[in-house]
Amino acid sequence: SAVGKHLQDYLLLETSFYLELKESRDHDRGVKEIFLSIDEDKHDLGDDGYLLEVDVERSSIRATQPAGVVYGLQTLRQLVQSGPDDSKVVPALKILDKPRFKWRGLMLDVGRHFYSVEFVKRFIDLLALHKMNTFHWHLTEDQGWRIEIKKYPKLTQIGSQRAETQTAEDQERFDGEPHGGFYTQEEIKQIVAYAGSRFITIVPEIEMPGHSSAALASYPELGCTGGPYEVQTAWGIKGEVYCAGNETVYSFLEDVLSEVLELFPSPVIHIGGDEVPKMRWRECPKCQAMIQTQGLKDEDQLQSYFITRIEKFLNAKGRQLIGWDEILEGG
């Protein structure tokens, strides 16, 4: 019925036609209808495939899972054409469609530029239109922390705001305009539910151990030098990163991730792991002590220790870690 409500809303919005919803196992002869059904025997469709058939009497969408029906609805929407006398018509056809890839996604970086809740929902609608099923939400950066963490309010009080922004035209110029914003946990719950109703999984990304200037500006004790740090106004790879030899950092990140896991049901959690300069770690007594006590070879292996430690925490919570390719560095 929820899937049928989707179709009802789409058609009312796009064609001004209101279709009555009715639950029935069989087609009513002589009644023009759009028939939606789950047929678990159609194994050739997989979980996301669908069979769309349109003839003079009716349209039907069959799938083995509700997600497949929703993808069929998107195709049906795209087939609606204007006919004579303001009527709406769909060509007679038969389409058997299933995806080549299980993960079909797009990333939105709200760290460098904040986007409104309304924009994010529109983004999700467009993912659904293109039958994508994964929204990779890049929520933290050197240039801004965008997710409310109740245990650490300074992350949004301080980390979500920057003084100005580097302009695209000239890397030496800045716009002089303060930029900021973040999503409350209630807003995130709303967005996660909105995506879920469209069979889209949101994969949150919380960057570590690099791309962490906004967090360090909020809590300077998490860095190797103790700061001061600032939310970055320019793009590029920044040298200030979480201190990998400080136990407080791991406690902080586990606290942050615990709140993230409460908000996002995604089986995978993205932790970034990319572009981590090692200069602070080479000079930091705590990092060098961690290398010694853990029997590590160098700072690259220290990064692997950091990533693996976070992975074990996520695994214990029933989740899997995902990151950029640099998580492979250091073994």
PDB file of N, CA, C and O in Angstrom, residues 25-27 35-39 42 45 48-53 58-65 68-69 72 95-97:
ATOM      1  N   ARG A  25      -6.104  -9.279  -5.340  1.00  0.00           N
ATOM      2  CA  ARG A  25      -5.163 -10.255  -5.898  1.00  0.00           C
ATOM      3  C   ARG A  25      -5.343 -10.438  -7.398  1.00  0.00           C
ATOM      4  O   ARG A  25      -4.449 -10.897  -8.089  1.00  0.00           O
ATOM      5  N   ASP A  26      -6.498 -10.077  -7.915  1.00  0.00           N
ATOM      6  CA  ASP A  26      -6.807 -10.345  -9.320  1.00  0.00           C
ATOM      7  C   ASP A  26      -7.200  -9.063 -10.033  1.00  0.00           C
ATOM      8  O   ASP A  26      -7.696  -8.102  -9.430  1.00  0.00           O
ATOM      9  N   HIS A  27      -7.012  -9.066 -11.339  1.00  0.00           N
ATOM     10  CA  HIS A  27      -7.410  -7.954 -12.190  1.00  0.00           C
ATOM     11  C   HIS A  27      -8.915  -7.981 -12.427  1.00  0.00           C
ATOM     12  O   HIS A  27      -9.499  -9.021 -12.719  1.00  0.00           O
ATOM     13  N   PHE A  35      -1.795  -2.233 -12.093  1.00  0.00           N
ATOM     14  CA  PHE A  35      -1.775  -3.367 -11.167  1.00  0.00           C
ATOM     15  C   PHE A  35      -0.348  -3.593 -10.682  1.00  0.00           C
ATOM     16  O   PHE A  35       0.563  -3.817 -11.485  1.00  0.00           O
ATOM     17  N   LEU A  36      -0.156  -3.496  -9.367  1.00  0.00           N
ATOM     18  CA  LEU A  36       1.165  -3.686  -8.767  1.00  0.00           C
ATOM     19  C   LEU A  36       1.163  -4.981  -7.969  1.00  0.00           C
ATOM     20  O   LEU A  36       0.248  -5.219  -7.174  1.00  0.00           O
ATOM     21  N   SER A  37       2.192  -5.802  -8.162  1.00  0.00           N
ATOM     22  CA  SER A  37       2.188  -7.073  -7.443  1.00  0.00           C
ATOM     23  C   SER A  37       3.602  -7.559  -7.129  1.00  0.00           C
ATOM     24  O   SER A  37       4.559  -7.255  -7.860  1.00  0.00           O
ATOM     25  N   ILE A  38       3.686  -8.300  -6.034  1.00  0.00           N
ATOM     26  CA  ILE A  38       4.922  -8.978  -5.651  1.00  0.00           C
ATOM     27  C   ILE A  38       4.777 -10.443  -6.025  1.00  0.00           C
ATOM     28  O   ILE A  38       3.854 -11.120  -5.575  1.00  0.00           O
ATOM     29  N   ASP A  39       5.664 -10.901  -6.883  1.00  0.00           N
ATOM     30  CA  ASP A  39       5.642 -12.292  -7.339  1.00  0.00           C
ATOM     31  C   ASP A  39       6.984 -12.921  -7.007  1.00  0.00           C
ATOM     32  O   ASP A  39       7.962 -12.770  -7.737  1.00  0.00           O
ATOM     33  N   LYS A  42       9.314 -15.031  -9.503  1.00  0.00           N
ATOM     34  CA  LYS A  42      10.055 -14.476 -10.637  1.00  0.00           C
ATOM     35  C   LYS A  42      11.519 -14.248 -10.239  1.00  0.00           C
ATOM     36  O   LYS A  42      11.997 -13.121 -10.115  1.00  0.00           O
ATOM     37  N   LEU A  45      14.238 -11.917 -11.946  1.00  0.00           N
ATOM     38  CA  LEU A  45      14.254 -10.475 -11.779  1.00  0.00           C
ATOM     39  C   LEU A  45      15.227 -10.029 -10.688  1.00  0.00           C
ATOM     40  O   LEU A  45      15.606  -8.853 -10.638  1.00  0.00           O
ATOM     41  N   ASP A  48      15.901  -6.344  -7.300  1.00  0.00           N
ATOM     42  CA  ASP A  48      15.600  -4.987  -7.757  1.00  0.00           C
ATOM     43  C   ASP A  48      14.984  -4.918  -9.145  1.00  0.00           C
ATOM     44  O   ASP A  48      14.696  -3.830  -9.646  1.00  0.00           O
ATOM     45  N   GLY A  49      14.791  -6.070  -9.793  1.00  0.00           N
ATOM     46  CA  GLY A  49      14.235  -6.068 -11.143  1.00  0.00           C
ATOM     47  C   GLY A  49      12.719  -5.966 -11.139  1.00  0.00           C
ATOM     48  O   GLY A  49      12.058  -6.115 -10.106  1.00  0.00           O
ATOM     49  N   TYR A  50      12.144  -5.714 -12.309  1.00  0.00           N
ATOM     50  CA  TYR A  50      10.691  -5.625 -12.442  1.00  0.00           C
ATOM     51  C   TYR A  50      10.284  -5.959 -13.878  1.00  0.00           C
ATOM     52  O   TYR A  50      11.091  -5.876 -14.827  1.00  0.00           O
ATOM     53  N   LEU A  51       9.036  -6.335 -14.018  1.00  0.00           N
ATOM     54  CA  LEU A  51       8.422  -6.561 -15.330  1.00  0.00           C
ATOM     55  C   LEU A  51       7.280  -5.566 -15.462  1.00  0.00           C
ATOM     56  O   LEU A  51       6.326  -5.591 -14.685  1.00  0.00           O
ATOM     57  N   LEU A  52       7.394  -4.661 -16.441  1.00  0.00           N
ATOM     58  CA  LEU A  52       6.363  -3.659 -16.708  1.00  0.00           C
ATOM     59  C   LEU A  52       5.681  -4.007 -18.023  1.00  0.00           C
ATOM     60  O   LEU A  52       6.352  -4.162 -19.054  1.00  0.00           O
ATOM     61  N   GLU A  53       4.370  -4.158 -17.984  1.00  0.00           N
ATOM     62  CA  GLU A  53       3.591  -4.454 -19.186  1.00  0.00           C
ATOM     63  C   GLU A  53       2.445  -3.448 -19.298  1.00  0.00           C
ATOM     64  O   GLU A  53       1.751  -3.178 -18.309  1.00  0.00           O
ATOM     65  N   ARG A  58      -4.842  -2.401 -19.359  1.00  0.00           N
ATOM     66  CA  ARG A  58      -4.229  -2.059 -18.084  1.00  0.00           C
ATOM     67  C   ARG A  58      -2.703  -2.043 -18.166  1.00  0.00           C
ATOM     68  O   ARG A  58      -2.104  -2.518 -19.146  1.00  0.00           O
ATOM     69  N   SER A  59      -2.115  -1.495 -17.100  1.00  0.00           N
ATOM     70  CA  SER A  59      -0.662  -1.558 -16.918  1.00  0.00           C
ATOM     71  C   SER A  59      -0.394  -2.421 -15.692  1.00  0.00           C
ATOM     72  O   SER A  59      -1.180  -2.426 -14.746  1.00  0.00           O
ATOM     73  N   SER A  60       0.699  -3.138 -15.713  1.00  0.00           N
ATOM     74  CA  SER A  60       1.055  -3.944 -14.545  1.00  0.00           C
ATOM     75  C   SER A  60       2.550  -3.879 -14.303  1.00  0.00           C
ATOM     76  O   SER A  60       3.351  -3.773 -15.238  1.00  0.00           O
ATOM     77  N   ILE A  61       2.894  -3.899 -13.017  1.00  0.00           N
ATOM     78  CA  ILE A  61       4.295  -3.946 -12.612  1.00  0.00           C
ATOM     79  C   ILE A  61       4.433  -5.098 -11.630  1.00  0.00           C
ATOM     80  O   ILE A  61       3.763  -5.123 -10.595  1.00  0.00           O
ATOM     81  N   ARG A  62       5.293  -6.049 -11.963  1.00  0.00           N
ATOM     82  CA  ARG A  62       5.523  -7.206 -11.104  1.00  0.00           C
ATOM     83  C   ARG A  62       7.001  -7.235 -10.715  1.00  0.00           C
ATOM     84  O   ARG A  62       7.872  -6.931 -11.527  1.00  0.00           O
ATOM     85  N   ALA A  63       7.249  -7.613  -9.479  1.00  0.00           N
ATOM     86  CA  ALA A  63       8.622  -7.714  -8.992  1.00  0.00           C
ATOM     87  C   ALA A  63       8.650  -8.724  -7.858  1.00  0.00           C
ATOM     88  O   ALA A  63       7.609  -9.123  -7.330  1.00  0.00           O
ATOM     89  N   THR A  64       9.857  -9.135  -7.484  1.00  0.00           N
ATOM     90  CA  THR A  64       9.975 -10.082  -6.369  1.00  0.00           C
ATOM     91  C   THR A  64      10.047  -9.354  -5.025  1.00  0.00           C
ATOM     92  O   THR A  64       9.836  -9.961  -3.985  1.00  0.00           O
ATOM     93  N   GLN A  65      10.382  -8.055  -5.058  1.00  0.00           N
ATOM     94  CA  GLN A  65      10.495  -7.251  -3.837  1.00  0.00           C
ATOM     95  C   GLN A  65       9.849  -5.885  -4.069  1.00  0.00           C
ATOM     96  O   GLN A  65       9.791  -5.406  -5.210  1.00  0.00           O
ATOM     97  N   GLY A  68      11.679  -3.375  -6.358  1.00  0.00           N
ATOM     98  CA  GLY A  68      11.524  -3.551  -7.801  1.00  0.00           C
ATOM     99  C   GLY A  68      10.274  -2.876  -8.320  1.00  0.00           C
ATOM    100  O   GLY A  68      10.269  -2.294  -9.421  1.00  0.00           O
ATOM    101  N   VAL A  69       9.183  -2.949  -7.548  1.00  0.00           N
ATOM    102  CA  VAL A  69       7.946  -2.274  -7.958  1.00  0.00           C
ATOM    103  C   VAL A  69       8.177  -0.766  -8.043  1.00  0.00           C
ATOM    104  O   VAL A  69       7.732  -0.104  -8.985  1.00  0.00           O
ATOM    105  N   GLY A  72       9.958   0.082 -11.132  1.00  0.00           N
ATOM    106  CA  GLY A  72       9.017   0.014 -12.247  1.00  0.00           C
ATOM    107  C   GLY A  72       8.132   1.254 -12.320  1.00  0.00           C
ATOM    108  O   GLY A  72       7.812   1.740 -13.413  1.00  0.00           O
ATOM    109  N   ILE A  95       8.537  -4.342 -20.701  1.00  0.00           N
ATOM    110  CA  ILE A  95       9.918  -4.081 -20.291  1.00  0.00           C
ATOM    111  C   ILE A  95      10.278  -5.017 -19.143  1.00  0.00           C
ATOM    112  O   ILE A  95       9.587  -5.057 -18.127  1.00  0.00           O
ATOM    113  N   LEU A  96      11.345  -5.778 -19.314  1.00  0.00           N
ATOM    114  CA  LEU A  96      11.926  -6.561 -18.231  1.00  0.00           C
ATOM    115  C   LEU A  96      13.269  -5.919 -17.919  1.00  0.00           C
ATOM    116  O   LEU A  96      14.158  -5.894 -18.771  1.00  0.00           O
ATOM    117  N   ASP A  97      13.381  -5.385 -16.734  1.00  0.00           N
ATOM    118  CA  ASP A  97      14.542  -4.567 -16.395  1.00  0.00           C
ATOM    119  C   ASP A  97      15.093  -4.986 -15.035  1.00  0.00           C
ATOM    120  O   ASP A  97      14.341  -5.161 -14.082  1.00  0.00           O
TER     121      ASP A  97
END
